[in-house]
């Protein structure tokens, strides 16, 4: 299997570094200047400074140079995926595409599998997701991920090719569960960050995390996911990591909301758009997702954290 990575942000670069420790990898960046800078300095100074590129990592801004790769990892932000696939469909045909993004597209309500199937119906698809910070993967710290692929034969081949001594992939055929777990945990991480940022305490965060997990399960099971996937790395595992770590951008964005401070708008925060997309899906499916709705309200500046928590606390008492 010959692997290329599309998208040279933090995650694409980290995956390329990890995989290039065992085999040649081509990393594609959309900016020619950035690609040249990375090729010269053998590191990604913008997104992952001080992580030296292995010898077998090649960088290019020319997609044609990845023509020989049969497997392409897509590491562009979720809200850019549709345009990215549409613009580059010709170069992506007859490849196995492994989406590495986490989220739900705001315009269509779709995940990566549906978006790719719309543009490239005959293309093999898998999703790589789970608890992992880019820097940890780049450094070579032990990390477990979920590889979801409905075609288990393809899934097995990908699992083998994309695992390394430090990066351990677990396999599932439940693409729906893996997609929704990875998408929704970011929304709940924003809520947890907001809870801590507003000074509401760690006990409150534990409740938000746990009730957020109940929302994740409610939506995912309704959409056909398996409960075991939600309890696995791509669901519960990533939820715990993202809701409790200062490394998480979603958590830090939420914390800034709670503190009433500004947050750099250029930073990728997948949970912000996903909260709005999922709030709309839940309304259509007649599902109760109060924490997700609250995050959507915070993101849209219709609510502040005090009001959002007051709304959650004043709901009628329920069975767990
Ligand atoms: N950073 C992390 O620790 C992890 C990130 N992810 C996921 O990976 C995905 C990408 O995130 P990051 O790499 O962290 O984001 P990032 O903000 O570090 O990088 C995004 C990259 O995508 C490129 N990009 C944006 N729009 C594009 C377009 N239209 N065409 C081509 N390239 C485009 C940017 O130039 C940039 O290189 C997200 O869905 C994120 O949730 C998943 C696990 C860990
Ligand atoms: O997905 C991630 C960890 O698994 C990265 O989280 P952030 O996007 O919140 O930084």
mmCIF file of C-alpha atoms and ligand atoms in Angstrom:
data_model
loop_
_atom_site.group_PDB
_atom_site.id
_atom_site.type_symbol
_atom_site.label_atom_id
_atom_site.label_comp_id
_atom_site.label_asym_id
_atom_site.label_seq_id
_atom_site.Cartn_x
_atom_site.Cartn_y
_atom_site.Cartn_z
ATOM 1 C CA UNK A 1 0.000 0.000 0.000
ATOM 2 C CA UNK A 2 1.469 3.419 -0.908
ATOM 3 C CA UNK A 3 0.192 6.250 1.249
ATOM 4 C CA UNK A 4 -0.305 9.952 0.621
ATOM 5 C CA UNK A 5 -1.660 12.531 3.061
ATOM 6 C CA UNK A 6 -3.725 15.470 1.820
ATOM 7 C CA UNK A 7 -3.733 18.481 4.124
ATOM 8 C CA UNK A 8 -0.578 19.640 5.882
ATOM 9 C CA UNK A 9 -2.090 21.073 9.046
ATOM 10 C CA UNK A 10 -1.351 19.639 12.473
ATOM 11 C CA UNK A 11 -3.034 16.258 12.021
ATOM 12 C CA UNK A 12 -2.048 15.539 8.427
ATOM 13 C CA UNK A 13 1.572 16.382 9.225
ATOM 14 C CA UNK A 14 1.564 14.245 12.370
ATOM 15 C CA UNK A 15 0.143 11.222 10.553
ATOM 16 C CA UNK A 16 2.620 11.672 7.716
ATOM 17 C CA UNK A 17 5.521 11.832 10.186
ATOM 18 C CA UNK A 18 4.356 8.707 12.038
ATOM 19 C CA UNK A 19 3.775 6.675 8.871
ATOM 20 C CA UNK A 20 6.991 7.834 7.195
ATOM 21 C CA UNK A 21 8.928 6.192 10.030
ATOM 22 C CA UNK A 22 8.033 2.855 8.447
ATOM 23 C CA UNK A 23 7.480 3.531 4.715
ATOM 24 C CA UNK A 24 7.638 6.379 2.171
ATOM 25 C CA UNK A 25 4.811 8.929 2.487
ATOM 26 C CA UNK A 26 3.873 11.907 0.312
ATOM 27 C CA UNK A 27 2.397 14.899 2.155
ATOM 28 C CA UNK A 28 0.406 17.360 0.050
ATOM 29 C CA UNK A 29 -0.035 21.010 1.126
ATOM 30 C CA UNK A 30 -2.286 23.372 -0.820
ATOM 31 C CA UNK A 31 0.178 26.233 -0.432
ATOM 32 C CA UNK A 32 3.286 26.052 -2.581
ATOM 33 C CA UNK A 33 5.146 28.387 -0.226
ATOM 34 C CA UNK A 34 4.345 26.190 2.766
ATOM 35 C CA UNK A 35 5.346 23.041 0.881
ATOM 36 C CA UNK A 36 8.669 24.604 -0.084
ATOM 37 C CA UNK A 37 9.255 25.791 3.484
ATOM 38 C CA UNK A 38 8.569 22.300 4.846
ATOM 39 C CA UNK A 39 10.797 20.659 2.244
ATOM 40 C CA UNK A 40 13.639 23.064 3.112
ATOM 41 C CA UNK A 41 13.385 22.993 6.895
ATOM 42 C CA UNK A 42 12.184 19.365 7.190
ATOM 43 C CA UNK A 43 9.500 20.422 9.648
ATOM 44 C CA UNK A 44 6.100 22.118 9.608
ATOM 45 C CA UNK A 45 6.944 25.338 11.396
ATOM 46 C CA UNK A 46 3.381 26.695 11.131
ATOM 47 C CA UNK A 47 1.419 23.745 12.563
ATOM 48 C CA UNK A 48 3.836 21.328 14.210
ATOM 49 C CA UNK A 49 7.116 23.101 14.986
ATOM 50 C CA UNK A 50 10.167 21.188 16.154
ATOM 51 C CA UNK A 51 8.927 17.822 14.875
ATOM 52 C CA UNK A 52 11.612 16.741 12.425
ATOM 53 C CA UNK A 53 10.445 14.975 9.273
ATOM 54 C CA UNK A 54 11.707 11.418 8.763
ATOM 55 C CA UNK A 55 13.768 10.859 5.638
ATOM 56 C CA UNK A 56 10.958 8.985 3.896
ATOM 57 C CA UNK A 57 8.535 11.958 4.121
ATOM 58 C CA UNK A 58 8.201 13.904 0.861
ATOM 59 C CA UNK A 59 6.289 17.191 0.651
ATOM 60 C CA UNK A 60 4.635 18.682 -2.410
ATOM 61 C CA UNK A 61 1.962 21.178 -3.464
ATOM 62 C CA UNK A 62 1.386 19.274 -6.700
ATOM 63 C CA UNK A 63 -1.397 16.715 -6.363
ATOM 64 C CA UNK A 64 -0.227 14.941 -9.514
ATOM 65 C CA UNK A 65 2.845 13.814 -7.594
ATOM 66 C CA UNK A 66 0.560 11.633 -5.497
ATOM 67 C CA UNK A 67 -0.738 9.793 -8.554
ATOM 68 C CA UNK A 68 1.234 6.696 -7.551
ATOM 69 C CA UNK A 69 -0.397 6.514 -4.095
ATOM 70 C CA UNK A 70 -3.263 4.038 -3.845
ATOM 71 C CA UNK A 71 -4.369 5.263 -0.401
ATOM 72 C CA UNK A 72 -4.965 8.911 0.460
ATOM 73 C CA UNK A 73 -5.554 10.199 3.982
ATOM 74 C CA UNK A 74 -7.753 13.303 3.961
ATOM 75 C CA UNK A 75 -6.752 15.663 6.770
ATOM 76 C CA UNK A 76 -8.602 18.854 5.853
ATOM 77 C CA UNK A 77 -11.151 20.408 8.230
ATOM 78 C CA UNK A 78 -14.668 18.985 7.956
ATOM 79 C CA UNK A 79 -16.312 22.183 6.726
ATOM 80 C CA UNK A 80 -13.791 22.295 3.821
ATOM 81 C CA UNK A 81 -14.158 18.655 2.797
ATOM 82 C CA UNK A 82 -17.049 19.030 0.340
ATOM 83 C CA UNK A 83 -15.336 21.798 -1.650
ATOM 84 C CA UNK A 84 -12.009 20.032 -1.457
ATOM 85 C CA UNK A 85 -13.403 16.787 -2.897
ATOM 86 C CA UNK A 86 -15.395 18.631 -5.555
ATOM 87 C CA UNK A 87 -12.311 20.575 -6.697
ATOM 88 C CA UNK A 88 -9.992 17.571 -6.748
ATOM 89 C CA UNK A 89 -12.338 14.729 -7.698
ATOM 90 C CA UNK A 90 -10.368 13.793 -10.808
ATOM 91 C CA UNK A 91 -7.167 13.197 -8.819
ATOM 92 C CA UNK A 92 -8.996 11.199 -6.154
ATOM 93 C CA UNK A 93 -10.696 8.665 -8.385
ATOM 94 C CA UNK A 94 -9.787 5.005 -7.994
ATOM 95 C CA UNK A 95 -8.019 5.652 -4.692
ATOM 96 C CA UNK A 96 -8.928 4.430 -1.249
ATOM 97 C CA UNK A 97 -9.826 7.573 0.672
ATOM 98 C CA UNK A 98 -9.387 7.600 4.442
ATOM 99 C CA UNK A 99 -11.121 10.587 6.022
ATOM 100 C CA UNK A 100 -9.327 11.840 9.124
ATOM 101 C CA UNK A 101 -11.657 14.733 9.901
ATOM 102 C CA UNK A 102 -14.197 14.878 12.714
ATOM 103 C CA UNK A 103 -17.515 16.583 12.243
ATOM 104 C CA UNK A 104 -20.789 17.012 10.400
ATOM 105 C CA UNK A 105 -21.023 19.285 7.373
ATOM 106 C CA UNK A 106 -23.155 22.305 8.229
ATOM 107 C CA UNK A 107 -24.581 22.774 4.740
ATOM 108 C CA UNK A 108 -25.706 19.195 4.104
ATOM 109 C CA UNK A 109 -25.807 17.558 7.547
ATOM 110 C CA UNK A 110 -23.572 14.829 6.100
ATOM 111 C CA UNK A 111 -20.457 13.143 7.439
ATOM 112 C CA UNK A 112 -17.327 12.439 5.361
ATOM 113 C CA UNK A 113 -18.654 9.093 4.023
ATOM 114 C CA UNK A 114 -21.753 10.673 2.462
ATOM 115 C CA UNK A 115 -19.825 13.638 1.063
ATOM 116 C CA UNK A 116 -17.263 11.419 -0.627
ATOM 117 C CA UNK A 117 -19.923 9.008 -1.923
ATOM 118 C CA UNK A 118 -21.764 11.944 -3.513
ATOM 119 C CA UNK A 119 -18.727 13.038 -5.538
ATOM 120 C CA UNK A 120 -16.956 9.686 -5.981
ATOM 121 C CA UNK A 121 -19.534 6.895 -5.673
ATOM 122 C CA UNK A 122 -17.138 4.092 -6.621
ATOM 123 C CA UNK A 123 -14.269 5.089 -4.361
ATOM 124 C CA UNK A 124 -13.227 2.952 -1.382
ATOM 125 C CA UNK A 125 -13.786 4.760 1.895
ATOM 126 C CA UNK A 126 -12.632 4.472 5.494
ATOM 127 C CA UNK A 127 -12.559 6.745 8.518
ATOM 128 C CA UNK A 128 -9.633 7.162 10.895
ATOM 129 C CA UNK A 129 -10.665 8.663 14.210
ATOM 130 C CA UNK A 130 -10.136 8.368 17.955
ATOM 131 C CA UNK A 131 -8.339 10.000 20.880
ATOM 132 C CA UNK A 132 -5.119 11.505 19.555
ATOM 133 C CA UNK A 133 -3.435 14.852 19.643
ATOM 134 C CA UNK A 134 -1.306 15.602 16.611
ATOM 135 C CA UNK A 135 1.792 16.303 18.678
ATOM 136 C CA UNK A 136 1.523 12.999 20.562
ATOM 137 C CA UNK A 137 1.369 11.080 17.281
ATOM 138 C CA UNK A 138 4.256 13.059 15.778
ATOM 139 C CA UNK A 139 6.472 12.509 18.815
ATOM 140 C CA UNK A 140 5.725 8.785 18.657
ATOM 141 C CA UNK A 141 3.810 8.453 21.918
ATOM 142 C CA UNK A 142 1.544 5.369 22.167
ATOM 143 C CA UNK A 143 -1.854 6.110 20.617
ATOM 144 C CA UNK A 144 -4.954 4.002 19.870
ATOM 145 C CA UNK A 145 -7.258 4.899 16.987
ATOM 146 C CA UNK A 146 -10.358 3.470 15.330
ATOM 147 C CA UNK A 147 -10.286 2.518 11.649
ATOM 148 C CA UNK A 148 -13.873 2.259 10.402
ATOM 149 C CA UNK A 149 -14.607 0.653 7.046
ATOM 150 C CA UNK A 150 -17.789 -1.095 5.909
ATOM 151 C CA UNK A 151 -15.690 -3.386 3.672
ATOM 152 C CA UNK A 152 -13.869 -5.424 6.306
ATOM 153 C CA UNK A 153 -11.314 -6.808 3.847
ATOM 154 C CA UNK A 154 -10.259 -3.285 2.955
ATOM 155 C CA UNK A 155 -10.436 -2.370 6.652
ATOM 156 C CA UNK A 156 -8.008 -5.168 7.554
ATOM 157 C CA UNK A 157 -5.510 -4.071 4.892
ATOM 158 C CA UNK A 158 -5.717 -0.450 6.067
ATOM 159 C CA UNK A 159 -5.426 -1.435 9.716
ATOM 160 C CA UNK A 160 -2.183 -3.226 8.961
ATOM 161 C CA UNK A 161 -0.738 -0.536 6.699
ATOM 162 C CA UNK A 162 -1.574 2.402 8.955
ATOM 163 C CA UNK A 163 -0.570 0.847 12.290
ATOM 164 C CA UNK A 164 2.970 1.433 13.542
ATOM 165 C CA UNK A 165 4.750 0.255 16.703
ATOM 166 C CA UNK A 166 3.311 3.314 18.512
ATOM 167 C CA UNK A 167 0.079 3.859 16.589
ATOM 168 C CA UNK A 168 -2.341 0.981 17.228
ATOM 169 C CA UNK A 169 -5.457 0.851 15.077
ATOM 170 C CA UNK A 170 -8.576 -1.022 16.132
ATOM 171 C CA UNK A 171 -11.028 -1.968 13.391
ATOM 172 C CA UNK A 172 -14.786 -1.672 13.043
ATOM 173 C CA UNK A 173 -17.322 -1.778 10.204
ATOM 174 C CA UNK A 174 -19.500 0.764 12.041
ATOM 175 C CA UNK A 175 -18.736 3.925 10.069
ATOM 176 C CA UNK A 176 -21.859 5.683 11.382
ATOM 177 C CA UNK A 177 -20.893 5.160 15.015
ATOM 178 C CA UNK A 178 -17.264 6.163 14.505
ATOM 179 C CA UNK A 179 -18.297 9.269 12.555
ATOM 180 C CA UNK A 180 -20.842 10.472 15.078
ATOM 181 C CA UNK A 181 -18.664 9.691 18.097
ATOM 182 C CA UNK A 182 -15.800 11.760 16.707
ATOM 183 C CA UNK A 183 -18.079 14.584 15.609
ATOM 184 C CA UNK A 184 -20.149 14.907 18.753
ATOM 185 C CA UNK A 185 -17.351 14.646 21.301
ATOM 186 C CA UNK A 186 -16.062 18.001 20.053
ATOM 187 C CA UNK A 187 -19.426 19.623 20.808
ATOM 188 C CA UNK A 188 -19.416 18.230 24.325
ATOM 189 C CA UNK A 189 -15.787 19.358 24.764
ATOM 190 C CA UNK A 190 -16.877 22.930 24.020
ATOM 191 C CA UNK A 191 -19.583 22.570 26.682
ATOM 192 C CA UNK A 192 -17.040 21.205 29.183
ATOM 193 C CA UNK A 193 -14.588 24.002 28.406
ATOM 194 C CA UNK A 194 -17.348 26.582 28.882
ATOM 195 C CA UNK A 195 -18.286 24.995 32.220
ATOM 196 C CA UNK A 196 -14.721 25.242 33.531
ATOM 197 C CA UNK A 197 -14.166 28.678 31.972
ATOM 198 C CA UNK A 198 -17.235 30.045 33.735
ATOM 199 C CA UNK A 199 -15.962 28.712 37.055
ATOM 200 C CA UNK A 200 -18.788 26.200 37.497
ATOM 201 C CA UNK A 201 -16.444 23.488 38.744
ATOM 202 C CA UNK A 202 -15.182 20.024 37.932
ATOM 203 C CA UNK A 203 -18.273 18.283 39.315
ATOM 204 C CA UNK A 204 -20.380 20.225 36.809
ATOM 205 C CA UNK A 205 -17.957 19.253 34.047
ATOM 206 C CA UNK A 206 -18.319 15.561 34.936
ATOM 207 C CA UNK A 207 -22.088 15.895 34.658
ATOM 208 C CA UNK A 208 -21.866 17.717 31.316
ATOM 209 C CA UNK A 209 -19.456 15.081 29.994
ATOM 210 C CA UNK A 210 -21.673 12.194 31.118
ATOM 211 C CA UNK A 211 -24.961 13.688 29.982
ATOM 212 C CA UNK A 212 -23.202 14.723 26.774
ATOM 213 C CA UNK A 213 -22.277 11.077 26.267
ATOM 214 C CA UNK A 214 -25.974 10.217 26.688
ATOM 215 C CA UNK A 215 -26.766 12.695 23.877
ATOM 216 C CA UNK A 216 -24.066 11.196 21.658
ATOM 217 C CA UNK A 217 -25.548 7.737 22.154
ATOM 218 C CA UNK A 218 -29.120 8.953 21.617
ATOM 219 C CA UNK A 219 -28.349 10.421 18.205
ATOM 220 C CA UNK A 220 -25.903 7.760 17.058
ATOM 221 C CA UNK A 221 -28.131 4.800 17.996
ATOM 222 C CA UNK A 222 -31.110 6.417 16.267
ATOM 223 C CA UNK A 223 -28.955 6.759 13.136
ATOM 224 C CA UNK A 224 -27.978 3.082 13.166
ATOM 225 C CA UNK A 225 -24.696 3.072 15.109
ATOM 226 C CA UNK A 226 -23.665 0.197 17.368
ATOM 227 C CA UNK A 227 -23.539 0.940 21.094
ATOM 228 C CA UNK A 228 -20.096 -0.713 21.368
ATOM 229 C CA UNK A 229 -18.622 1.828 18.948
ATOM 230 C CA UNK A 230 -19.842 4.707 21.091
ATOM 231 C CA UNK A 231 -18.213 3.122 24.149
ATOM 232 C CA UNK A 232 -14.952 2.639 22.253
ATOM 233 C CA UNK A 233 -11.988 4.791 21.289
ATOM 234 C CA UNK A 234 -13.855 6.860 18.703
ATOM 235 C CA UNK A 235 -16.659 7.731 21.153
ATOM 236 C CA UNK A 236 -16.074 7.565 24.882
ATOM 237 C CA UNK A 237 -12.280 7.467 24.496
ATOM 238 C CA UNK A 238 -12.097 10.647 22.459
ATOM 239 C CA UNK A 239 -14.787 12.317 24.571
ATOM 240 C CA UNK A 240 -12.729 11.853 27.738
ATOM 241 C CA UNK A 241 -9.529 13.107 26.090
ATOM 242 C CA UNK A 242 -11.088 16.171 24.520
ATOM 243 C CA UNK A 243 -13.227 17.206 27.500
ATOM 244 C CA UNK A 244 -10.374 17.054 29.979
ATOM 245 C CA UNK A 245 -7.271 18.261 28.143
ATOM 246 C CA UNK A 246 -5.937 21.769 27.766
ATOM 247 C CA UNK A 247 -4.382 20.572 24.499
ATOM 248 C CA UNK A 248 -7.823 20.390 22.888
ATOM 249 C CA UNK A 249 -8.798 23.344 20.714
ATOM 250 C CA UNK A 250 -12.483 22.605 21.209
ATOM 251 C CA UNK A 251 -12.049 22.573 24.974
ATOM 252 C CA UNK A 252 -10.010 25.800 24.913
ATOM 253 C CA UNK A 253 -12.560 27.479 22.632
ATOM 254 C CA UNK A 254 -15.308 26.535 25.116
ATOM 255 C CA UNK A 255 -13.223 27.790 28.011
ATOM 256 C CA UNK A 256 -12.808 31.152 26.267
ATOM 257 C CA UNK A 257 -16.584 31.322 25.818
ATOM 258 C CA UNK A 258 -17.009 30.617 29.530
ATOM 259 C CA UNK A 259 -14.436 33.229 30.496
ATOM 260 C CA UNK A 260 -15.829 35.777 28.041
ATOM 261 C CA UNK A 261 -12.433 36.124 26.352
ATOM 262 C CA UNK A 262 -11.592 36.116 22.656
ATOM 263 C CA UNK A 263 -10.366 33.088 20.720
ATOM 264 C CA UNK A 264 -8.254 33.131 17.546
ATOM 265 C CA UNK A 265 -10.801 32.591 14.728
ATOM 266 C CA UNK A 266 -8.150 30.989 12.487
ATOM 267 C CA UNK A 267 -7.863 27.960 14.801
ATOM 268 C CA UNK A 268 -9.761 24.849 13.666
ATOM 269 C CA UNK A 269 -12.617 24.199 16.127
ATOM 270 C CA UNK A 270 -14.723 21.479 14.530
ATOM 271 C CA UNK A 271 -17.334 21.350 17.292
ATOM 272 C CA UNK A 272 -18.614 24.878 16.581
ATOM 273 C CA UNK A 273 -20.162 24.169 13.172
ATOM 274 C CA UNK A 274 -20.980 20.578 14.135
ATOM 275 C CA UNK A 275 -23.064 21.771 17.114
ATOM 276 C CA UNK A 276 -25.232 23.814 14.774
ATOM 277 C CA UNK A 277 -25.513 20.999 12.231
ATOM 278 C CA UNK A 278 -26.420 18.423 14.908
ATOM 279 C CA UNK A 279 -28.922 20.741 16.621
ATOM 280 C CA UNK A 280 -30.782 20.904 13.300
ATOM 281 C CA UNK A 281 -30.565 17.136 12.717
ATOM 282 C CA UNK A 282 -31.833 16.456 16.253
ATOM 283 C CA UNK A 283 -34.774 18.796 15.715
ATOM 284 C CA UNK A 284 -35.696 16.954 12.501
ATOM 285 C CA UNK A 285 -35.353 13.570 14.225
ATOM 286 C CA UNK A 286 -37.318 14.826 17.252
ATOM 287 C CA UNK A 287 -34.414 14.018 19.582
ATOM 288 C CA UNK A 288 -33.703 15.770 22.862
ATOM 289 C CA UNK A 289 -30.124 17.105 22.783
ATOM 290 C CA UNK A 290 -30.081 19.999 25.261
ATOM 291 C CA UNK A 291 -26.305 20.284 25.697
ATOM 292 C CA UNK A 292 -25.741 20.317 21.927
ATOM 293 C CA UNK A 293 -28.473 22.967 21.565
ATOM 294 C CA UNK A 294 -26.851 25.034 24.300
ATOM 295 C CA UNK A 295 -23.471 24.874 22.540
ATOM 296 C CA UNK A 296 -25.110 25.911 19.264
ATOM 297 C CA UNK A 297 -26.687 28.852 21.118
ATOM 298 C CA UNK A 298 -23.315 29.849 22.608
ATOM 299 C CA UNK A 299 -21.588 29.628 19.221
ATOM 300 C CA UNK A 300 -24.303 31.751 17.622
ATOM 301 C CA UNK A 301 -24.068 34.298 20.468
ATOM 302 C CA UNK A 302 -27.711 33.778 21.338
ATOM 303 C CA UNK A 303 -26.875 32.548 24.844
ATOM 304 C CA UNK A 304 -24.223 33.170 27.449
ATOM 305 C CA UNK A 305 -22.872 30.376 29.641
ATOM 306 C CA UNK A 306 -24.835 31.459 32.749
ATOM 307 C CA UNK A 307 -28.086 31.408 30.784
ATOM 308 C CA UNK A 308 -27.193 28.108 29.101
ATOM 309 C CA UNK A 309 -26.474 26.413 32.451
ATOM 310 C CA UNK A 310 -29.636 27.897 33.945
ATOM 311 C CA UNK A 311 -31.656 26.451 31.045
ATOM 312 C CA UNK A 312 -30.081 23.012 31.566
ATOM 313 C CA UNK A 313 -30.626 23.058 35.337
ATOM 314 C CA UNK A 314 -34.260 24.142 35.100
ATOM 315 C CA UNK A 315 -35.333 21.244 32.877
ATOM 316 C CA UNK A 316 -37.772 18.775 34.434
ATOM 317 C CA UNK A 317 -36.175 16.050 36.565
ATOM 318 C CA UNK A 318 -35.587 12.784 34.711
ATOM 319 C CA UNK A 319 -34.620 9.152 35.088
ATOM 320 C CA UNK A 320 -31.002 8.501 34.186
HETATM 321 N N1 LIG B 1 -4.959 18.357 15.456
HETATM 322 C C1 LIG B 1 -5.298 17.221 16.074
HETATM 323 O O1 LIG B 1 -4.765 16.906 17.146
HETATM 324 C C2 LIG B 1 -6.324 16.312 15.477
HETATM 325 C C3 LIG B 1 -7.116 16.711 14.411
HETATM 326 N N2 LIG B 1 -8.052 15.858 13.917
HETATM 327 C C4 LIG B 1 -8.939 16.267 12.847
HETATM 328 O O2 LIG B 1 -8.201 16.508 11.672
HETATM 329 C C5 LIG B 1 -8.881 17.473 10.868
HETATM 330 C C6 LIG B 1 -7.881 18.522 10.450
HETATM 331 O O3 LIG B 1 -7.472 19.148 11.643
HETATM 332 P P1 LIG B 1 -6.039 19.786 11.854
HETATM 333 O O4 LIG B 1 -5.030 19.202 10.950
HETATM 334 O O5 LIG B 1 -5.773 19.740 13.292
HETATM 335 O O6 LIG B 1 -6.358 21.278 11.418
HETATM 336 P P2 LIG B 1 -5.324 22.440 11.142
HETATM 337 O O7 LIG B 1 -6.055 23.703 11.336
HETATM 338 O O8 LIG B 1 -4.088 22.205 11.918
HETATM 339 O O9 LIG B 1 -4.962 22.257 9.596
HETATM 340 C C7 LIG B 1 -5.905 22.278 8.599
HETATM 341 C C8 LIG B 1 -5.172 22.148 7.274
HETATM 342 O O10 LIG B 1 -6.144 22.024 6.240
HETATM 343 C C9 LIG B 1 -5.756 22.912 5.203
HETATM 344 N N3 LIG B 1 -6.966 23.291 4.475
HETATM 345 C C10 LIG B 1 -7.986 24.037 4.912
HETATM 346 N N4 LIG B 1 -8.888 24.176 3.932
HETATM 347 C C11 LIG B 1 -8.419 23.502 2.866
HETATM 348 C C12 LIG B 1 -8.882 23.293 1.550
HETATM 349 N N5 LIG B 1 -10.043 23.781 1.146
HETATM 350 N N6 LIG B 1 -8.126 22.563 0.724
HETATM 351 C C13 LIG B 1 -6.970 22.053 1.125
HETATM 352 N N7 LIG B 1 -6.460 22.217 2.357
HETATM 353 C C14 LIG B 1 -7.192 22.928 3.217
HETATM 354 C C15 LIG B 1 -5.092 24.075 5.894
HETATM 355 O O11 LIG B 1 -4.271 24.794 4.999
HETATM 356 C C16 LIG B 1 -4.304 23.344 6.956
HETATM 357 O O12 LIG B 1 -3.084 22.903 6.417
HETATM 358 C C17 LIG B 1 -10.014 18.024 11.737
HETATM 359 O O13 LIG B 1 -11.238 17.458 11.358
HETATM 360 C C18 LIG B 1 -9.642 17.578 13.135
HETATM 361 O O14 LIG B 1 -10.786 17.361 13.961
HETATM 362 C C19 LIG B 1 -8.202 14.603 14.402
HETATM 363 C C20 LIG B 1 -7.424 14.151 15.435
HETATM 364 C C21 LIG B 1 -6.430 14.978 16.036
HETATM 365 O O1 LIG B 2 -9.601 15.282 17.943
HETATM 366 C C1 LIG B 2 -8.761 15.582 18.734
HETATM 367 C C2 LIG B 2 -8.310 14.675 19.802
HETATM 368 O O2 LIG B 2 -8.705 13.366 19.549
HETATM 369 C C3 LIG B 2 -8.184 16.943 18.700
HETATM 370 O O3 LIG B 2 -9.013 17.748 19.453
HETATM 371 P P1 LIG B 2 -9.137 19.305 19.136
HETATM 372 O O4 LIG B 2 -9.563 19.427 17.695
HETATM 373 O O5 LIG B 2 -10.170 19.777 20.098
HETATM 374 O O6 LIG B 2 -7.803 19.903 19.382
#
